[in-house]
Amino acid sequence: MKIRHLGQKGPVTSAIGLGCMGMSDLYGPADRRESIATIHAALEAGVTLLDTGDFYGMGHNEMLIRDALSTLPPSRRDTAVISVKFGALRDPASGWHGYDARPQAVRNFVAYSLQRLGVDHIDIYRPARLDPAVPIEETVGAIADLVKAGYVRHIGLSELSADSIRRAASVHPISDLQIEYSLISRGIEDAILPVCRELGVGITAYGVLSRGLISGHWQAGAKPNDFRAASPRFQGENVAHNLALVDALRSMADRKGVTVAQLAIGWVAAQGADIVPLVGARTRERLHEALGAVGLTLDAVDLAAIERAIPKGAAAGGRYAPALLAELDSEQQR
């Protein structure tokens, strides 16, 4: 496994991370045993970065990670770098009710996460979104207090605009920004990525396979509780257009002797040594496929060919529904 330094002030992690959300929420039912086996297989393969959120399954995902780590020997368990997002508010029916990033809420959320994860510190702690009622400086300041107290090692951000990233970094060093980045979601290239590089902030890129759309495996027919049923890119003419892009990618992947998913992950990784792709593998089969991208080398000719096949802005439909995009600070000020 190759390693990367997550920002100038962040931890050293594997060159690819495991996003654990789908094991608990938003993509339909998941098999608990297979989820734990996938986490074990990831750590065994040298993947160290495990990404979760305290609201994934209303705490279920954190407890799943705890249970997976608890059965491992300390030498393996201690290699895990756990990244936690907080702030999203849920209800018993799995509904969403905004964000809370007040300093007192930060202290409350971290206490519960430490308990559910069964750890004495969290490696990277980040607000899931900007709370429009709370200046980002106050939220980051509250996490900085947790760093001083030893409960948090590094501060991360998620889905923030260039301006908000600057303001956050003025309070405390930031390890990384977690944000969607893929062949068909390239909005960060305009202003967000340049600012992160100016400030030495790394990128943990989620959605590198666009929620399975450019994995080469997605098929129509939504599963129960699968939020993709309401995603613009998976609707009507949009999905047909987007799958045509996948076909263009498939021919290139065949020539390289790799899968579509490996080519898409490899493209993200090739955009800079400061970027760590997160793969949302829920099974060992998908994990092993994703890990095949780690050794993939894309030269200038390959990257130019990919750019011709899927130019920037080629996707049809937004990455979220309009109401959700309106909540993203990263979409308001690029």
Short mmCIF file of C-alpha atoms in Angstrom, two decimals:
data_model
loop_
_atom_site.label_atom_id
_atom_site.label_comp_id
_atom_site.label_asym_id
_atom_site.label_seq_id
_atom_site.Cartn_x
_atom_site.Cartn_y
_atom_site.Cartn_z
CA MET A 1 0.00 0.00 0.00
CA LYS A 2 1.29 3.43 -0.92
CA ILE A 3 0.99 6.21 1.64
CA ARG A 4 0.17 9.91 1.43
CA HIS A 5 0.49 12.79 3.85
CA LEU A 6 -2.96 14.26 4.41
CA GLY A 7 -2.15 17.94 4.18
CA GLN A 8 0.91 19.66 5.61
CA LYS A 9 -0.44 19.38 9.16
CA GLY A 10 -2.40 16.14 8.93
CA PRO A 11 -1.62 12.47 9.50
CA VAL A 12 0.06 9.99 7.18
CA THR A 13 -2.54 7.65 5.72
CA SER A 14 -2.90 5.02 3.06
CA ALA A 15 -3.20 6.32 -0.50
CA ILE A 16 -6.80 5.17 -0.54
CA GLY A 17 -9.36 5.30 2.27
CA LEU A 18 -12.46 3.28 3.11
CA GLY A 19 -15.72 5.20 3.36
CA CYS A 20 -17.97 3.22 5.70
CA MET A 21 -21.29 5.09 5.32
CA GLY A 22 -22.92 2.57 3.00
CA MET A 23 -22.48 -0.16 5.59
CA SER A 24 -25.10 1.56 7.75
CA ASP A 25 -27.14 4.04 5.75
CA LEU A 26 -28.43 5.51 2.50
CA TYR A 27 -27.63 2.69 0.05
CA GLY A 28 -30.14 0.09 1.17
CA PRO A 29 -29.59 -2.95 3.40
CA ALA A 30 -26.04 -4.09 4.11
CA ASP A 31 -24.78 -7.39 5.51
CA ARG A 32 -23.21 -6.85 8.94
CA ARG A 33 -20.80 -9.79 8.72
CA GLU A 34 -19.64 -8.77 5.26
CA SER A 35 -19.23 -5.16 6.40
CA ILE A 36 -16.97 -6.19 9.28
CA ALA A 37 -15.06 -8.58 7.03
CA THR A 38 -14.56 -5.73 4.54
CA ILE A 39 -13.13 -3.46 7.23
CA HIS A 40 -10.80 -6.26 8.33
CA ALA A 41 -9.73 -6.90 4.73
CA ALA A 42 -9.05 -3.20 4.20
CA LEU A 43 -6.79 -2.96 7.24
CA GLU A 44 -5.04 -6.19 6.28
CA ALA A 45 -4.35 -4.72 2.82
CA GLY A 46 -2.78 -1.61 4.37
CA VAL A 47 -5.76 0.75 4.18
CA THR A 48 -5.51 2.88 7.30
CA LEU A 49 -8.07 5.66 6.76
CA LEU A 50 -11.61 4.76 7.89
CA ASP A 51 -14.20 7.46 7.29
CA THR A 52 -17.50 7.65 9.16
CA GLY A 53 -20.07 10.08 10.55
CA ASP A 54 -21.87 10.07 13.87
CA PHE A 55 -25.17 10.37 11.98
CA TYR A 56 -24.62 7.39 9.65
CA GLY A 57 -27.36 5.09 10.85
CA MET A 58 -27.73 7.34 13.91
CA GLY A 59 -24.55 5.99 15.52
CA HIS A 60 -24.75 2.54 13.96
CA ASN A 61 -21.70 3.08 11.75
CA GLU A 62 -19.45 4.14 14.61
CA MET A 63 -20.49 1.09 16.63
CA LEU A 64 -19.90 -1.13 13.60
CA ILE A 65 -16.35 0.19 13.30
CA ARG A 66 -15.86 -0.32 17.04
CA ASP A 67 -16.98 -3.94 16.76
CA ALA A 68 -14.77 -4.53 13.73
CA LEU A 69 -11.69 -3.08 15.45
CA SER A 70 -12.34 -4.80 18.79
CA THR A 71 -11.70 -8.26 17.34
CA LEU A 72 -8.30 -7.35 15.88
CA PRO A 73 -4.91 -7.56 17.60
CA PRO A 74 -3.61 -4.19 18.83
CA SER A 75 -0.92 -4.11 16.15
CA ARG A 76 -3.58 -4.07 13.44
CA ARG A 77 -6.22 -2.05 15.31
CA ASP A 78 -3.80 0.75 16.11
CA THR A 79 -3.04 1.37 12.43
CA ALA A 80 -6.56 2.72 11.85
CA VAL A 81 -6.88 6.47 11.31
CA ILE A 82 -10.52 7.25 12.11
CA SER A 83 -12.14 10.29 10.53
CA VAL A 84 -15.51 11.37 11.95
CA LYS A 85 -18.01 13.92 10.63
CA PHE A 86 -20.53 15.44 13.01
CA GLY A 87 -23.36 17.95 13.11
CA ALA A 88 -26.16 16.51 10.97
CA LEU A 89 -29.44 16.21 12.87
CA ARG A 90 -31.65 13.15 12.40
CA ASP A 91 -34.96 11.84 13.74
CA PRO A 92 -36.27 8.33 14.56
CA ALA A 93 -37.69 8.02 11.04
CA SER A 94 -34.20 8.70 9.57
CA GLY A 95 -35.21 12.19 8.48
CA TRP A 96 -32.79 15.13 8.23
CA HIS A 97 -33.21 18.37 10.16
CA GLY A 98 -30.27 20.64 9.44
CA TYR A 99 -26.95 20.99 11.22
CA ASP A 100 -25.73 22.02 14.64
CA ALA A 101 -22.12 23.14 14.95
CA ARG A 102 -22.33 25.32 18.06
CA PRO A 103 -19.36 24.87 20.42
CA GLN A 104 -21.53 23.19 23.07
CA ALA A 105 -22.90 20.82 20.41
CA VAL A 106 -19.37 19.99 19.28
CA ARG A 107 -18.44 18.92 22.80
CA ASN A 108 -21.62 16.85 23.07
CA PHE A 109 -21.18 15.13 19.72
CA VAL A 110 -17.55 14.17 20.36
CA ALA A 111 -18.40 12.66 23.74
CA TYR A 112 -20.91 10.31 22.16
CA SER A 113 -18.58 9.42 19.28
CA LEU A 114 -15.73 8.52 21.62
CA GLN A 115 -18.08 6.23 23.52
CA ARG A 116 -19.56 4.56 20.44
CA LEU A 117 -16.17 4.06 18.81
CA GLY A 118 -14.60 2.80 22.03
CA VAL A 119 -11.54 5.04 21.65
CA ASP A 120 -9.89 7.74 23.76
CA HIS A 121 -9.32 10.08 20.82
CA ILE A 122 -10.51 10.69 17.26
CA ASP A 123 -7.82 11.09 14.63
CA ILE A 124 -9.66 13.59 12.38
CA TYR A 125 -12.81 15.39 13.50
CA ARG A 126 -14.82 17.56 11.13
CA PRO A 127 -18.18 19.33 10.83
CA ALA A 128 -20.20 17.58 8.14
CA ARG A 129 -21.45 20.87 6.72
CA LEU A 130 -21.34 24.56 7.50
CA ASP A 131 -23.91 25.51 10.09
CA PRO A 132 -25.32 28.77 8.67
CA ALA A 133 -26.12 29.99 12.19
CA VAL A 134 -22.58 29.52 13.53
CA PRO A 135 -19.39 31.18 12.24
CA ILE A 136 -16.93 28.52 11.10
CA GLU A 137 -14.33 30.14 13.36
CA GLU A 138 -16.41 29.23 16.43
CA THR A 139 -16.83 25.63 15.33
CA VAL A 140 -13.15 25.17 14.54
CA GLY A 141 -12.22 26.92 17.78
CA ALA A 142 -14.30 24.40 19.73
CA ILE A 143 -12.56 21.50 17.98
CA ALA A 144 -9.20 23.16 18.66
CA ASP A 145 -10.04 23.03 22.37
CA LEU A 146 -10.63 19.29 21.97
CA VAL A 147 -7.22 18.98 20.31
CA LYS A 148 -5.62 20.69 23.29
CA ALA A 149 -7.48 18.35 25.63
CA GLY A 150 -6.28 15.28 23.72
CA TYR A 151 -9.68 14.09 22.49
CA VAL A 152 -8.97 14.99 18.84
CA ARG A 153 -5.69 14.77 16.91
CA HIS A 154 -6.46 16.73 13.71
CA ILE A 155 -9.16 19.05 12.43
CA GLY A 156 -10.80 18.43 9.07
CA LEU A 157 -13.50 20.19 7.09
CA SER A 158 -16.23 19.07 4.71
CA GLU A 159 -17.96 20.70 1.74
CA LEU A 160 -16.79 24.26 2.48
CA SER A 161 -16.21 27.14 0.08
CA ALA A 162 -12.79 28.66 -0.51
CA ASP A 163 -13.63 31.61 1.74
CA SER A 164 -14.80 29.41 4.60
CA ILE A 165 -11.67 27.25 4.30
CA ARG A 166 -9.51 30.36 4.69
CA ARG A 167 -11.47 31.45 7.74
CA ALA A 168 -11.24 28.01 9.33
CA ALA A 169 -7.50 27.77 8.69
CA SER A 170 -6.98 31.16 10.37
CA VAL A 171 -8.06 29.58 13.67
CA HIS A 172 -6.23 26.26 13.60
CA PRO A 173 -4.23 24.18 11.09
CA ILE A 174 -6.54 22.07 8.93
CA SER A 175 -5.52 18.59 7.84
CA ASP A 176 -7.92 18.10 4.97
CA LEU A 177 -11.15 19.01 3.26
CA GLN A 178 -13.55 16.18 2.54
CA ILE A 179 -15.51 16.92 -0.62
CA GLU A 180 -16.96 15.17 -3.63
CA TYR A 181 -14.51 14.85 -6.49
CA SER A 182 -14.70 12.54 -9.47
CA LEU A 183 -14.52 12.51 -13.24
CA ILE A 184 -18.05 13.91 -13.34
CA SER A 185 -17.91 16.13 -10.24
CA ARG A 186 -15.05 18.55 -10.78
CA GLY A 187 -16.33 21.79 -9.28
CA ILE A 188 -13.53 21.97 -6.72
CA GLU A 189 -10.97 22.63 -9.45
CA ASP A 190 -12.09 26.24 -9.94
CA ALA A 191 -11.38 27.81 -6.54
CA ILE A 192 -11.55 25.27 -3.71
CA LEU A 193 -8.65 23.05 -4.73
CA PRO A 194 -6.29 26.00 -5.41
CA VAL A 195 -7.02 27.46 -1.97
CA CYS A 196 -6.47 24.12 -0.28
CA ARG A 197 -3.12 23.79 -1.99
CA GLU A 198 -2.16 27.34 -1.08
CA LEU A 199 -2.92 26.62 2.58
CA GLY A 200 -1.47 23.09 2.68
CA VAL A 201 -4.86 21.45 3.20
CA GLY A 202 -5.22 17.93 1.81
CA ILE A 203 -8.28 16.51 0.06
CA THR A 204 -10.17 13.37 0.98
CA ALA A 205 -12.29 12.82 -2.09
CA TYR A 206 -15.60 11.05 -1.66
CA GLY A 207 -17.97 10.04 -4.43
CA VAL A 208 -15.03 9.04 -6.64
CA LEU A 209 -17.35 6.58 -8.38
CA SER A 210 -20.30 9.00 -8.25
CA ARG A 211 -22.25 6.70 -5.92
CA GLY A 212 -21.70 3.77 -8.21
CA LEU A 213 -22.79 5.53 -11.37
CA ILE A 214 -19.33 5.35 -12.96
CA SER A 215 -18.28 2.11 -11.29
CA GLY A 216 -19.27 0.04 -14.29
CA HIS A 217 -21.56 -2.03 -12.05
CA TRP A 218 -24.63 0.14 -11.44
CA GLN A 219 -27.96 -1.15 -12.69
CA ALA A 220 -31.38 0.49 -12.69
CA GLY A 221 -33.82 -0.44 -9.96
CA ALA A 222 -33.42 1.33 -6.64
CA LYS A 223 -33.12 -0.68 -3.44
CA PRO A 224 -35.22 0.21 -0.37
CA ASN A 225 -33.89 3.31 1.41
CA ASP A 226 -31.44 4.03 -1.41
CA PHE A 227 -31.15 7.80 -1.72
CA ARG A 228 -30.03 7.50 -5.33
CA ALA A 229 -33.70 7.12 -6.21
CA ALA A 230 -33.95 10.91 -5.78
CA SER A 231 -30.55 11.81 -7.23
CA PRO A 232 -30.75 13.89 -10.44
CA ARG A 233 -27.92 11.98 -12.09
CA PHE A 234 -29.84 8.72 -11.77
CA GLN A 235 -33.08 10.05 -13.28
CA GLY A 236 -34.62 9.55 -16.74
CA GLU A 237 -32.59 10.92 -19.62
CA ASN A 238 -29.82 12.00 -17.25
CA VAL A 239 -28.88 8.46 -16.32
CA ALA A 240 -28.87 7.34 -19.96
CA HIS A 241 -26.54 10.22 -20.83
CA ASN A 242 -24.25 9.48 -17.89
CA LEU A 243 -24.07 5.76 -18.61
CA ALA A 244 -22.95 6.63 -22.13
CA LEU A 245 -19.97 8.38 -20.52
CA VAL A 246 -19.27 5.18 -18.62
CA ASP A 247 -19.23 3.28 -21.90
CA ALA A 248 -16.56 5.65 -23.21
CA LEU A 249 -14.56 5.02 -20.05
CA ARG A 250 -15.05 1.29 -20.38
CA SER A 251 -13.30 1.11 -23.74
CA MET A 252 -10.31 2.94 -22.26
CA ALA A 253 -10.28 0.66 -19.22
CA ASP A 254 -10.28 -2.40 -21.47
CA ARG A 255 -7.25 -1.08 -23.33
CA LYS A 256 -5.44 -0.52 -20.02
CA GLY A 257 -6.42 -3.96 -18.72
CA VAL A 258 -8.29 -2.51 -15.72
CA THR A 259 -11.91 -2.08 -14.70
CA VAL A 260 -13.94 1.09 -15.11
CA ALA A 261 -13.93 1.60 -11.34
CA GLN A 262 -10.15 1.27 -11.16
CA LEU A 263 -9.70 3.79 -13.95
CA ALA A 264 -12.07 6.28 -12.28
CA ILE A 265 -10.34 5.92 -8.89
CA GLY A 266 -6.93 6.10 -10.52
CA TRP A 267 -7.89 9.35 -12.26
CA VAL A 268 -8.76 10.99 -8.93
CA ALA A 269 -5.53 9.77 -7.33
CA ALA A 270 -3.55 11.08 -10.30
CA GLN A 271 -4.78 14.64 -9.74
CA GLY A 272 -2.25 15.18 -6.98
CA ALA A 273 -0.34 13.58 -4.13
CA ASP A 274 -2.42 15.70 -1.74
CA ILE A 275 -5.62 13.82 -2.68
CA VAL A 276 -6.75 10.60 -1.00
CA PRO A 277 -9.73 8.91 -2.69
CA LEU A 278 -12.35 7.37 -0.40
CA VAL A 279 -14.01 4.25 -1.75
CA GLY A 280 -17.38 3.25 -0.35
CA ALA A 281 -16.88 -0.49 -0.74
CA ARG A 282 -19.46 -2.52 1.20
CA THR A 283 -18.06 -5.92 0.24
CA ARG A 284 -14.64 -7.50 0.01
CA GLU A 285 -15.15 -8.02 -3.71
CA ARG A 286 -15.63 -4.31 -4.36
CA LEU A 287 -12.81 -3.43 -1.96
CA HIS A 288 -10.35 -5.68 -3.77
CA GLU A 289 -11.35 -4.17 -7.08
CA ALA A 290 -10.81 -0.65 -5.72
CA LEU A 291 -7.42 -1.57 -4.30
CA GLY A 292 -6.34 -2.50 -7.82
CA ALA A 293 -6.31 1.23 -8.57
CA VAL A 294 -3.46 1.85 -6.12
CA GLY A 295 -0.85 0.47 -8.50
CA LEU A 296 -2.38 2.02 -11.61
CA THR A 297 -0.17 4.56 -13.37
CA LEU A 298 -1.80 7.05 -15.72
CA ASP A 299 0.58 9.02 -17.91
CA ALA A 300 -0.09 12.28 -19.72
CA VAL A 301 -1.42 10.44 -22.76
CA ASP A 302 -3.86 8.44 -20.62
CA LEU A 303 -5.08 11.54 -18.78
CA ALA A 304 -5.60 13.44 -22.02
CA ALA A 305 -7.60 10.56 -23.45
CA ILE A 306 -9.79 10.41 -20.34
CA GLU A 307 -10.33 14.16 -20.58
CA ARG A 308 -11.50 13.79 -24.16
CA ALA A 309 -13.84 10.95 -23.25
CA ILE A 310 -15.34 12.72 -20.22
CA PRO A 311 -14.61 16.45 -20.39
CA LYS A 312 -15.26 18.66 -17.41
CA GLY A 313 -18.98 19.37 -17.06
CA ALA A 314 -20.02 16.40 -19.20
CA ALA A 315 -22.39 14.87 -16.63
CA ALA A 316 -26.13 15.43 -16.79
CA GLY A 317 -27.85 16.41 -13.55
CA GLY A 318 -26.55 17.84 -10.29
CA ARG A 319 -24.63 15.78 -7.77
CA TYR A 320 -27.44 16.37 -5.26
CA ALA A 321 -31.04 17.45 -5.58
CA PRO A 322 -31.40 21.28 -5.73
CA ALA A 323 -32.62 21.56 -2.12
CA LEU A 324 -29.53 19.72 -0.86
CA LEU A 325 -27.16 21.68 -3.09
CA ALA A 326 -28.57 24.86 -1.56
CA GLU A 327 -27.31 23.65 1.84
CA LEU A 328 -23.73 23.17 0.65
CA ASP A 329 -21.38 26.06 1.34
CA SER A 330 -19.04 24.60 -1.28
CA GLU A 331 -21.67 25.19 -3.95
CA GLN A 332 -22.39 28.81 -2.96
CA GLN A 333 -18.89 30.26 -3.26
CA ARG A 334 -16.45 28.39 -5.41
#
